[in-house]
Coordinates of C-alpha atoms in Angstrom, one line a residue:
M1211 CA -57.7 -13.9 12.6
M1212 CA -56.0 -15.0 15.8
E1213 CA -56.9 -19.0 15.2
N1214 CA -54.8 -18.2 11.7
Q1215 CA -51.9 -16.8 13.8
I1216 CA -51.9 -19.8 15.9
S1217 CA -52.4 -22.3 13.3
T1218 CA -49.1 -20.5 11.3
K1219 CA -47.5 -20.8 14.4
A1220 CA -48.0 -24.3 15.4
E1221 CA -47.0 -25.1 11.7
M1222 CA -43.9 -23.3 12.0
A1223 CA -42.8 -25.0 15.1
E1224 CA -43.4 -28.3 13.2
V1225 CA -40.9 -27.5 10.5
P1226 CA -37.3 -28.7 11.8
Q1227 CA -34.7 -25.9 11.4
A1228 CA -32.3 -26.5 8.7
A1229 CA -29.0 -26.9 10.6
E1230 CA -26.9 -24.8 8.6
V1231 CA -28.2 -22.2 6.2
A1232 CA -27.0 -22.1 2.8
E1233 CA -25.1 -19.3 1.7
L1234 CA -25.7 -17.6 -1.8
E1235 CA -22.4 -18.2 -4.0
L1236 CA -21.3 -14.6 -5.5
Q1237 CA -21.1 -15.0 -9.2
A1238 CA -20.3 -11.6 -10.5
V1239 CA -20.0 -8.3 -9.2
I1240 CA -20.7 -5.3 -11.3
G1241 CA -18.9 -2.1 -10.3
F1242 CA -15.9 -0.2 -9.3
N1243 CA -15.6 2.0 -5.8
G1244 CA -13.6 5.0 -7.0
H1245 CA -13.8 6.4 -3.5
V1246 CA -10.7 4.3 -2.4
P1247 CA -7.7 6.4 -2.9
T1248 CA -5.2 4.4 -5.2
G1249 CA -7.6 1.1 -5.0
L1250 CA -7.0 0.2 -8.3
K1251 CA -4.2 -1.9 -8.9
C1252 CA -2.5 -3.5 -12.1
H1253 CA -0.9 -7.2 -10.4
P1254 CA 2.6 -7.7 -11.8
D1255 CA 1.5 -10.7 -13.9
Q1256 CA 0.1 -7.8 -16.1
E1257 CA -3.2 -10.1 -16.6
H1258 CA -5.1 -8.9 -13.8
L1259 CA -6.7 -5.8 -11.9
V1260 CA -7.1 -5.9 -8.1
Y1261 CA -9.4 -3.5 -6.1
P1262 CA -12.0 -3.3 -3.1
L1263 CA -15.2 -3.4 -3.5
G1264 CA -17.3 -3.2 0.3
C1265 CA -15.9 -5.8 2.5
T1266 CA -14.5 -7.6 -0.5
V1267 CA -11.4 -7.7 -2.4
L1268 CA -11.7 -8.4 -6.3
I1269 CA -9.2 -10.0 -9.0
Q1270 CA -10.6 -9.5 -12.5
A1271 CA -9.0 -11.1 -15.5
I1272 CA -8.4 -7.9 -18.1
N1273 CA -8.9 -9.8 -21.2
T1274 CA -11.7 -12.7 -19.6
N1275 CA -13.3 -10.4 -17.0
E1276 CA -13.4 -13.5 -15.1
Q1277 CA -13.7 -12.7 -11.4
S1278 CA -12.6 -14.1 -8.2
F1279 CA -13.3 -12.6 -4.7
L1280 CA -11.4 -12.6 -1.6
H1281 CA -14.0 -12.4 1.4
G1282 CA -12.4 -11.8 5.1
H1283 CA -13.1 -8.4 5.9
G1284 CA -16.1 -7.8 8.7
N1285 CA -16.2 -3.8 7.4
N1286 CA -15.6 -1.8 4.1
V1287 CA -11.9 -1.9 2.7
S1288 CA -10.1 1.2 2.7
C1289 CA -6.6 0.7 1.1
V1290 CA -4.9 -2.3 -1.0
D1291 CA -1.6 -3.1 -2.1
V1292 CA 0.3 -5.7 -4.3
S1293 CA 3.9 -7.0 -3.7
N1294 CA 6.3 -6.0 -6.2
S1295 CA 7.0 -10.1 -7.1
G1296 CA 3.0 -10.1 -7.0
E1297 CA 2.9 -13.0 -4.7
Y1298 CA 0.8 -11.2 -1.6
I1299 CA -2.2 -8.9 -1.5
A1300 CA -2.5 -6.8 1.5
S1301 CA -5.9 -5.1 2.0
G1302 CA -6.9 -2.8 5.2
Q1303 CA -10.4 -2.3 6.7
V1304 CA -12.5 0.2 8.5
T1305 CA -14.2 -0.4 11.7
Y1306 CA -16.0 1.1 14.6
M1307 CA -14.3 3.6 16.7
G1308 CA -12.1 2.2 19.2
F1309 CA -12.2 -1.4 17.8
K1310 CA -9.3 -3.1 16.1
A1311 CA -9.1 -2.6 12.3
D1312 CA -7.9 -5.7 10.6
I1313 CA -5.1 -6.0 8.0
I1314 CA -5.3 -9.1 6.0
L1315 CA -2.4 -10.8 4.4
W1316 CA -3.4 -12.7 1.3
D1317 CA -1.8 -15.3 -0.8
Y1318 CA -2.6 -14.4 -4.6
K1319 CA -2.0 -17.6 -6.3
K1320 CA -4.1 -19.5 -3.7
R1321 CA -6.3 -16.8 -3.5
E1322 CA -6.5 -17.4 0.1
L1323 CA -5.9 -15.7 3.6
I1324 CA -2.8 -16.3 5.2
A1325 CA -2.3 -13.6 8.2
R1326 CA -4.8 -11.5 10.1
L1327 CA -2.9 -8.6 11.4
S1328 CA -4.3 -6.5 14.1
L1329 CA -2.7 -3.6 16.3
H1330 CA -4.6 -0.3 14.7
K1331 CA -7.7 1.2 15.9
G1332 CA -10.7 2.3 13.7
K1333 CA -9.3 3.0 10.3
I1334 CA -6.1 1.6 8.2
E1335 CA -5.3 4.7 6.0
D1336 CA -2.8 3.5 3.9
L1337 CA -0.6 0.1 3.3
A1338 CA 2.9 -0.2 1.5
F1339 CA 4.8 -3.6 0.5
S1340 CA 8.7 -3.3 0.5
P1341 CA 10.7 -3.8 -2.8
N1342 CA 11.6 -7.2 -2.0
D1343 CA 8.5 -8.3 0.0
L1344 CA 10.3 -8.5 3.4
Y1345 CA 8.1 -5.8 5.3
L1346 CA 5.0 -4.5 5.0
V1347 CA 4.5 -0.8 6.9
S1348 CA 0.5 0.2 7.6
L1349 CA -0.9 3.5 8.6
G1350 CA -3.4 3.9 11.1
G1351 CA -6.6 6.4 10.6
P1352 CA -7.1 9.5 12.4
D1353 CA -8.2 8.1 15.8
D1354 CA -4.9 5.9 15.5
G1355 CA -2.0 8.4 14.1
S1356 CA 0.6 5.3 14.2
V1357 CA 2.9 3.9 11.8
L1358 CA 3.9 0.4 11.8
V1359 CA 6.0 -2.2 10.4
W1360 CA 5.2 -5.6 9.8
S1361 CA 7.5 -8.8 8.9
I1362 CA 5.9 -10.6 6.0
A1363 CA 7.9 -13.9 7.0
K1364 CA 7.0 -13.8 10.6
R1365 CA 3.3 -12.4 10.1
E1366 CA 4.1 -10.1 13.3
A1367 CA 4.8 -6.4 14.1
I1368 CA 8.4 -5.5 14.2
C1369 CA 8.0 -1.7 15.5
G1370 CA 6.0 1.1 15.5
S1371 CA 5.7 5.0 16.2
P1372 CA 3.5 7.8 16.2
A1373 CA 3.2 8.7 12.3
A1374 CA 3.0 12.7 12.7
G1375 CA 4.5 15.3 15.0
L1376 CA 2.3 17.1 17.4
N1377 CA 1.7 20.3 15.8
V1378 CA 0.8 18.8 12.7
G1379 CA -2.5 16.9 11.0
N1380 CA -2.6 13.2 10.1
A1381 CA -0.3 11.0 8.0
T1382 CA -2.5 9.6 4.8
V1383 CA -0.2 8.4 2.6
V1384 CA 2.6 5.9 2.9
I1385 CA 5.2 4.6 0.1
F1386 CA 8.5 1.9 0.3
S1387 CA 11.5 3.0 -1.6
G1388 CA 12.1 1.6 -5.2
G1389 CA 15.0 -0.1 -4.2
C1390 CA 15.9 -0.5 -0.6
D1391 CA 13.9 -2.2 2.4
E1392 CA 15.1 -0.3 5.0
M1393 CA 13.4 3.2 3.9
F1394 CA 9.9 4.7 3.4
V1395 CA 8.1 8.0 3.2
T1396 CA 4.9 8.8 4.9
A1397 CA 3.1 12.1 4.2
G1398 CA -0.2 13.9 4.9
N1399 CA -1.4 16.9 6.4
G1400 CA 1.5 19.4 6.8
T1401 CA 3.9 16.5 7.5
I1402 CA 6.3 14.9 4.9
R1403 CA 8.8 11.9 6.9
V1404 CA 11.5 9.9 5.7
W1405 CA 11.7 6.5 7.9
E1406 CA 14.7 4.4 8.0
L1407 CA 14.0 1.0 9.9
D1408 CA 16.8 -0.1 12.4
L1409 CA 16.2 -3.8 12.4
P1410 CA 18.4 -4.8 15.3
N1411 CA 17.1 -2.1 17.6
R1412 CA 13.6 -2.9 16.3
K1413 CA 13.0 0.9 15.8
I1414 CA 12.2 3.3 13.3
W1415 CA 13.3 6.8 12.9
P1416 CA 11.9 9.7 11.3
T1417 CA 13.4 12.6 9.5
E1418 CA 11.2 15.6 9.1
C1419 CA 11.3 17.2 5.3
L1420 CA 11.9 20.7 5.3
T1421 CA 9.5 22.9 2.6
G1422 CA 10.3 26.0 4.0
Q1423 CA 7.2 28.6 4.2
M1424 CA 5.2 26.1 2.2
K1425 CA 2.2 24.8 4.2
R1426 CA 0.7 21.8 2.2
I1427 CA -1.6 18.7 2.4
V1428 CA -0.7 15.9 0.6
M1429 CA -3.0 13.7 -1.2
C1430 CA -0.9 11.2 -3.1
I1431 CA 2.6 9.9 -3.3
T1432 CA 5.2 8.3 -6.0
M1433 CA 8.6 7.3 -5.8
P1434 CA 10.8 5.9 -9.0
S1435 CA 12.6 2.7 -8.8
D1436 CA 15.7 4.6 -8.6
D1437 CA 15.1 6.5 -5.3
S1438 CA 16.5 9.9 -7.0
F1439 CA 13.3 12.1 -5.7
F1440 CA 9.9 11.1 -4.8
Y1441 CA 6.8 13.7 -5.9
L1442 CA 3.7 14.6 -3.9
G1443 CA 0.0 15.6 -5.1
T1444 CA -1.0 18.2 -2.8
T1445 CA -4.9 19.6 -2.6
T1446 CA -3.4 23.0 -3.6
G1447 CA -3.2 21.6 -7.1
D1448 CA 0.8 21.5 -7.0
I1449 CA 3.5 19.0 -7.5
L1450 CA 6.3 18.8 -5.0
K1451 CA 9.5 17.4 -5.8
M1452 CA 11.6 16.0 -2.7
N1453 CA 15.0 14.3 -2.1
P1454 CA 15.1 11.6 -0.3
R1455 CA 19.0 11.7 0.9
T1456 CA 18.8 15.6 1.8
K1457 CA 15.2 15.8 3.0
L1458 CA 15.0 19.0 0.8
M1459 CA 12.7 20.1 -2.0
A1460 CA 14.1 19.8 -5.4
D1461 CA 11.5 22.2 -6.9
T1462 CA 7.7 22.8 -7.0
G1463 CA 5.2 23.4 -9.8
P1464 CA 3.2 24.4 -11.9
V1465 CA 3.8 27.9 -11.2
K1466 CA 0.5 29.3 -13.0
D1467 CA -2.2 27.0 -14.2
K1468 CA -2.3 24.8 -11.1
F1469 CA -4.7 21.5 -11.0
S1470 CA -8.0 22.1 -10.1
L1471 CA -9.7 20.4 -7.1
G1472 CA -6.0 19.1 -6.2
V1473 CA -3.6 16.3 -7.8
T1474 CA -5.5 13.1 -6.5
A1475 CA -3.5 10.5 -8.1
I1476 CA 0.5 10.6 -9.6
K1477 CA 2.3 8.2 -10.9
C1478 CA 5.9 8.3 -12.0
L1479 CA 7.1 6.5 -15.1
K1480 CA 10.3 5.0 -16.3
M1481 CA 11.8 8.1 -18.2
G1482 CA 11.3 10.7 -15.3
A1483 CA 7.9 11.7 -16.9
L1484 CA 4.7 12.2 -14.3
L1485 CA 0.9 11.1 -14.8
V1486 CA -1.1 13.5 -12.8
G1487 CA -4.8 13.1 -12.1
S1488 CA -6.7 15.9 -10.8
G1489 CA -9.9 16.4 -8.8
T1490 CA -11.8 17.5 -12.1
G1491 CA -11.1 14.3 -13.9
L1492 CA -7.9 15.9 -16.2
L1493 CA -5.4 13.4 -16.8
V1494 CA -2.0 14.9 -17.6
L1495 CA 1.5 13.7 -18.8
C1496 CA 4.4 16.4 -17.4
K1497 CA 7.9 16.7 -16.5
S1498 CA 9.5 18.4 -13.7
P1499 CA 10.3 21.3 -13.2
S1500 CA 7.9 23.0 -15.2
Y1501 CA 5.1 20.4 -14.5
K1502 CA 3.2 21.7 -18.3
P1503 CA 1.1 19.8 -20.0
I1504 CA 2.7 17.4 -22.6
K1505 CA -0.3 15.4 -23.4
K1506 CA -3.8 15.5 -21.5
I1507 CA -7.2 13.5 -21.4
Q1508 CA -10.5 14.7 -20.0
L1509 CA -12.3 11.7 -17.7
Q1510 CA -15.2 11.3 -16.1
G1511 CA -15.4 12.2 -12.2
C1512 CA -12.3 12.8 -10.0
I1513 CA -9.3 10.8 -10.6
T1514 CA -8.5 8.4 -7.5
S1515 CA -5.9 6.0 -8.8
I1516 CA -3.3 5.7 -11.8
T1517 CA -2.0 2.0 -12.1
L1518 CA 0.5 0.8 -14.6
R1519 CA 0.7 -2.3 -16.5
G1520 CA 4.3 -3.6 -16.9
E1521 CA 6.6 -0.7 -17.6
G1522 CA 3.6 1.8 -18.4
H1523 CA 3.0 1.2 -22.0
Q1524 CA -0.6 1.0 -20.8
F1525 CA -2.2 2.0 -18.0
F1526 CA -5.6 2.0 -15.9
V1527 CA -7.4 5.1 -14.4
G1528 CA -10.1 4.8 -12.0
T1529 CA -12.4 7.7 -10.9
E1530 CA -14.7 8.5 -8.2
E1531 CA -18.0 8.2 -10.6
S1532 CA -17.4 4.5 -10.9
Y1533 CA -15.1 4.5 -14.3
I1534 CA -12.4 2.1 -15.1
Y1535 CA -10.6 3.4 -18.1
R1536 CA -7.8 1.6 -20.1
V1537 CA -5.0 4.1 -21.9
N1538 CA -2.1 3.4 -24.2
F1539 CA 0.8 5.4 -23.5
T1540 CA 1.8 6.1 -27.3
D1541 CA -1.8 7.3 -28.7
F1542 CA -2.7 8.6 -25.0
K1543 CA -6.6 7.4 -26.0
E1544 CA -8.9 6.1 -23.4
T1545 CA -11.0 3.1 -23.6
L1546 CA -13.9 2.6 -21.1
I1547 CA -13.6 -1.0 -19.5
T1548 CA -15.9 -0.8 -16.5
T1549 CA -18.4 1.4 -15.5
C1550 CA -21.3 1.3 -12.7
H1551 CA -23.6 3.5 -10.7
F1552 CA -21.8 5.8 -8.0
E1553 CA -25.0 6.3 -5.9
A1554 CA -27.0 3.9 -4.1
V1555 CA -28.9 1.5 -6.2
E1556 CA -32.6 2.1 -5.6
D1557 CA -34.2 -0.6 -7.5
I1558 CA -33.6 -3.5 -9.9
V1559 CA -35.9 -5.1 -12.0
F1560 CA -36.1 -7.9 -15.0
P1561 CA -38.4 -7.7 -17.7
F1562 CA -41.5 -10.5 -17.7
G1563 CA -40.5 -13.7 -18.7
T1564 CA -36.7 -13.3 -19.4
A1565 CA -33.3 -13.3 -17.4
E1566 CA -31.2 -11.5 -20.3
L1567 CA -31.5 -8.5 -19.5
F1568 CA -32.4 -6.4 -16.2
A1569 CA -32.7 -2.8 -15.3
T1570 CA -31.2 -0.8 -12.3
C1571 CA -32.0 2.7 -11.1
A1572 CA -29.9 5.0 -8.8
K1573 CA -29.9 8.7 -8.3
R1574 CA -30.0 10.5 -12.2
D1575 CA -29.4 7.4 -14.1
I1576 CA -31.7 4.5 -15.1
R1577 CA -29.5 1.9 -16.7
V1578 CA -29.9 -1.4 -18.8
W1579 CA -27.6 -4.4 -18.8
H1580 CA -26.7 -8.2 -20.1
T1581 CA -26.7 -10.6 -17.4
L1582 CA -24.4 -12.9 -19.0
S1583 CA -21.8 -10.5 -19.7
N1584 CA -22.5 -7.7 -17.2
R1585 CA -22.2 -5.2 -19.9
E1586 CA -24.1 -1.9 -19.6
L1587 CA -26.5 -1.8 -23.0
L1588 CA -28.2 1.3 -22.1
R1589 CA -27.9 4.3 -20.1
I1590 CA -30.8 6.9 -19.6
T1591 CA -29.9 10.1 -17.3
V1592 CA -32.3 12.8 -16.2
P1593 CA -29.8 15.4 -14.7
N1594 CA -30.2 16.7 -11.2
M1595 CA -33.3 14.3 -10.3
T1596 CA -33.9 11.1 -8.4
C1597 CA -35.1 7.9 -9.7
H1598 CA -36.6 6.1 -6.7
S1599 CA -38.4 3.1 -8.6
I1600 CA -38.7 1.5 -12.1
D1601 CA -40.7 -1.3 -13.4
F1602 CA -40.9 -2.7 -17.1
M1603 CA -44.3 -2.9 -18.8
R1604 CA -45.4 -6.9 -19.1
D1605 CA -45.2 -6.5 -23.3
G1606 CA -41.5 -5.0 -23.0
K1607 CA -42.3 -1.7 -24.9
S1608 CA -41.7 0.6 -21.8
I1609 CA -39.4 1.5 -18.7
I1610 CA -41.7 3.4 -16.2
S1611 CA -39.9 5.0 -13.7
A1612 CA -40.8 7.4 -10.7
W1613 CA -38.7 10.3 -10.0
D1614 CA -38.4 13.0 -6.8
D1615 CA -40.0 15.8 -9.2
G1616 CA -43.5 14.2 -8.8
K1617 CA -43.1 12.9 -12.5
I1618 CA -43.9 9.6 -13.8
R1619 CA -41.5 8.9 -17.0
A1620 CA -41.9 6.4 -19.3
F1621 CA -38.8 5.5 -21.6
A1622 CA -38.4 3.0 -24.7
P1623 CA -36.0 0.2 -23.3
E1624 CA -34.1 -0.3 -27.0
T1625 CA -33.0 3.6 -27.6
G1626 CA -34.1 5.4 -24.1
R1627 CA -36.2 7.9 -25.8
L1628 CA -38.6 9.1 -23.5
M1629 CA -42.5 8.4 -24.4
Y1630 CA -44.5 10.2 -22.2
A1631 CA -44.2 11.9 -18.6
I1632 CA -47.1 12.5 -16.1
N1633 CA -46.3 15.7 -14.4
N1634 CA -47.3 16.4 -10.9
A1635 CA -48.0 12.6 -10.5
H1636 CA -47.8 13.3 -6.9
R1637 CA -46.8 16.5 -4.6
I1638 CA -44.0 15.4 -2.5
G1639 CA -42.3 13.1 -5.5
V1640 CA -43.0 9.5 -6.4
T1641 CA -41.5 7.1 -4.3
A1642 CA -42.9 3.8 -5.6
I1643 CA -44.1 2.1 -9.3
S1644 CA -45.9 -1.0 -10.4
T1645 CA -48.0 -1.9 -13.6
T1646 CA -50.6 -4.3 -14.2
S1647 CA -49.8 -7.2 -16.6
D1648 CA -52.5 -6.2 -19.0
C1649 CA -50.4 -2.9 -19.8
K1650 CA -53.2 -0.7 -19.6
R1651 CA -52.7 0.8 -15.8
I1652 CA -49.8 2.1 -13.6
I1653 CA -50.1 2.0 -9.7
S1654 CA -47.8 4.7 -8.2
G1655 CA -47.0 5.8 -4.5
G1656 CA -45.7 9.3 -3.3
G1657 CA -44.0 10.8 -0.6
E1658 CA -47.4 12.1 1.1
G1659 CA -48.8 8.6 1.2
E1660 CA -51.2 8.7 -1.8
V1661 CA -51.4 5.7 -3.6
R1662 CA -52.8 6.6 -7.7
V1663 CA -54.1 4.4 -10.3
W1664 CA -53.5 5.9 -13.6
Q1665 CA -55.1 4.3 -17.0
I1666 CA -52.7 4.3 -19.8
G1667 CA -54.2 4.6 -23.4
C1668 CA -52.4 4.8 -26.6
Q1669 CA -52.3 8.7 -26.5
T1670 CA -53.8 9.4 -23.2
Q1671 CA -52.8 8.7 -19.2
K1672 CA -55.1 9.9 -17.2
L1673 CA -56.0 9.6 -13.3
E1674 CA -58.4 6.5 -12.6
E1675 CA -58.4 6.8 -8.6
A1676 CA -56.6 8.2 -5.7
L1677 CA -56.0 6.1 -2.7
K1678 CA -55.5 7.6 0.5
E1679 CA -54.7 5.7 3.7
H1680 CA -50.9 5.8 4.4
K1681 CA -49.6 8.3 7.1
S1682 CA -45.7 8.5 5.4
S1683 CA -44.1 7.7 1.8
V1684 CA -44.7 4.8 -0.1
S1685 CA -41.7 2.3 -0.3
C1686 CA -42.9 -0.1 -2.4
I1687 CA -46.1 -2.0 -4.4
R1688 CA -46.9 -5.1 -6.0
V1689 CA -49.9 -6.2 -7.7
K1690 CA -51.6 -9.6 -7.6
S1691 CA -51.3 -11.5 -11.3
N1692 CA -54.8 -11.2 -11.8
D1693 CA -54.6 -7.3 -11.5
E1694 CA -57.6 -7.3 -9.0
E1695 CA -55.3 -6.5 -6.2
C1696 CA -52.2 -4.6 -4.9
V1697 CA -50.5 -4.6 -2.0
T1698 CA -48.6 -1.4 -1.0
A1699 CA -45.7 -1.2 2.0
S1700 CA -45.0 2.3 3.7
T1701 CA -42.3 3.9 5.8
D1702 CA -45.3 4.3 8.6
G1703 CA -44.7 0.5 9.1
T1704 CA -48.0 -0.3 7.3
C1705 CA -48.9 -2.9 4.4
I1706 CA -52.2 -2.4 2.9
I1707 CA -54.0 -4.4 0.5
W1708 CA -56.2 -2.5 -2.4
D1709 CA -59.2 -3.8 -3.8
L1710 CA -58.3 -2.7 -7.7
V1711 CA -61.6 -3.3 -9.2

């Protein structure tokens, strides 16, 4: 054994290290992160959607699904905005406590980085462009608490100020006036402020808006292009209508049937109507002052983004459960255009001998995807359970899956029908699974560290052997091509090779 180690070390020393490691090129992404508030934007060219995904900002063509990527952030993107002209995209990120969080200004046409703006600490909460692309206003997160105005031409900060007063919570949303480059609004926990930019003195002057006895936490904000009023959606499930000139509340509603789980997204349409999204996934068209639903549809997951295509004849809605819907205004019917897992993906597997399909599992879902079009072909859902691992049988006739309720379930890959289930396969859930190439055995690993070999017949599944050696849960199993040996890895830090014969 010792000789082996020495010789492999000597061999490694002889291999010349490649000067540059070739990076894998990203081809396509399946997914949408619905946890970023107002993260989904329709570009003014009406042909593209812009949204963040992890550390990347994605630009996707609506008709052809062609994707391009903006790489540059070192951590997750927390907010994104597109300028009115469509020339610029700005995105902000989160970072570690005490470190500076970057805002990146992108050139939309060239798809490249123009400037990196670093002054805020910890997190960028929200961003907004002024109507004529002169300024960008940014809001720092809870550790930072400041609002800054940047000059887009000079790529530098003009002025800044603490975003909220001393006796209120943090400001979390910002919006620029629809027509004037010198006014914007910030809002958040118990604070609504209208700001005026005084360029000659490099100052911004805030005015608190008065809401009387009402104490509200604002989640979203929208302003029409004529600046007549602005609307705020709150965690309480009502909408406040404020006048930016008098800084007073015009009205509030709905009085009785408030939006369940809060108003999480809001968008003003041309003729004064509002599109309102709630935490329960209800999308409503309503008008001030009653805010009673004129039209409504129920979507899947908490609505976090509503973005208009052009004037709003069509609009897109993003939800926390990674769905993007397209809705036509006239018939108010939704079409699902993007979907993905909204929990951590636990396993990915290709069937034997083909790369056209692959299957993934996350939490309660197993999904089968078409590789070339990135489309979902099949979804298998087992409610309130977690799927830890999946494998295709070599003959392609079944998908074998490992579940945290201790069952091994086999599904038909075309229909998703349950073919059979092995109950109580492991005591503390099934954590890993693999199959042999003759399709006669399944090898499973459990949370208690046991590896079990199951014989699969036409109608029967029986336990052939239980192998106990690991001290902790089995995380991965791989079978040798001749089906005589398998290797198991475990969270106890060991790998064991087993003789299956």
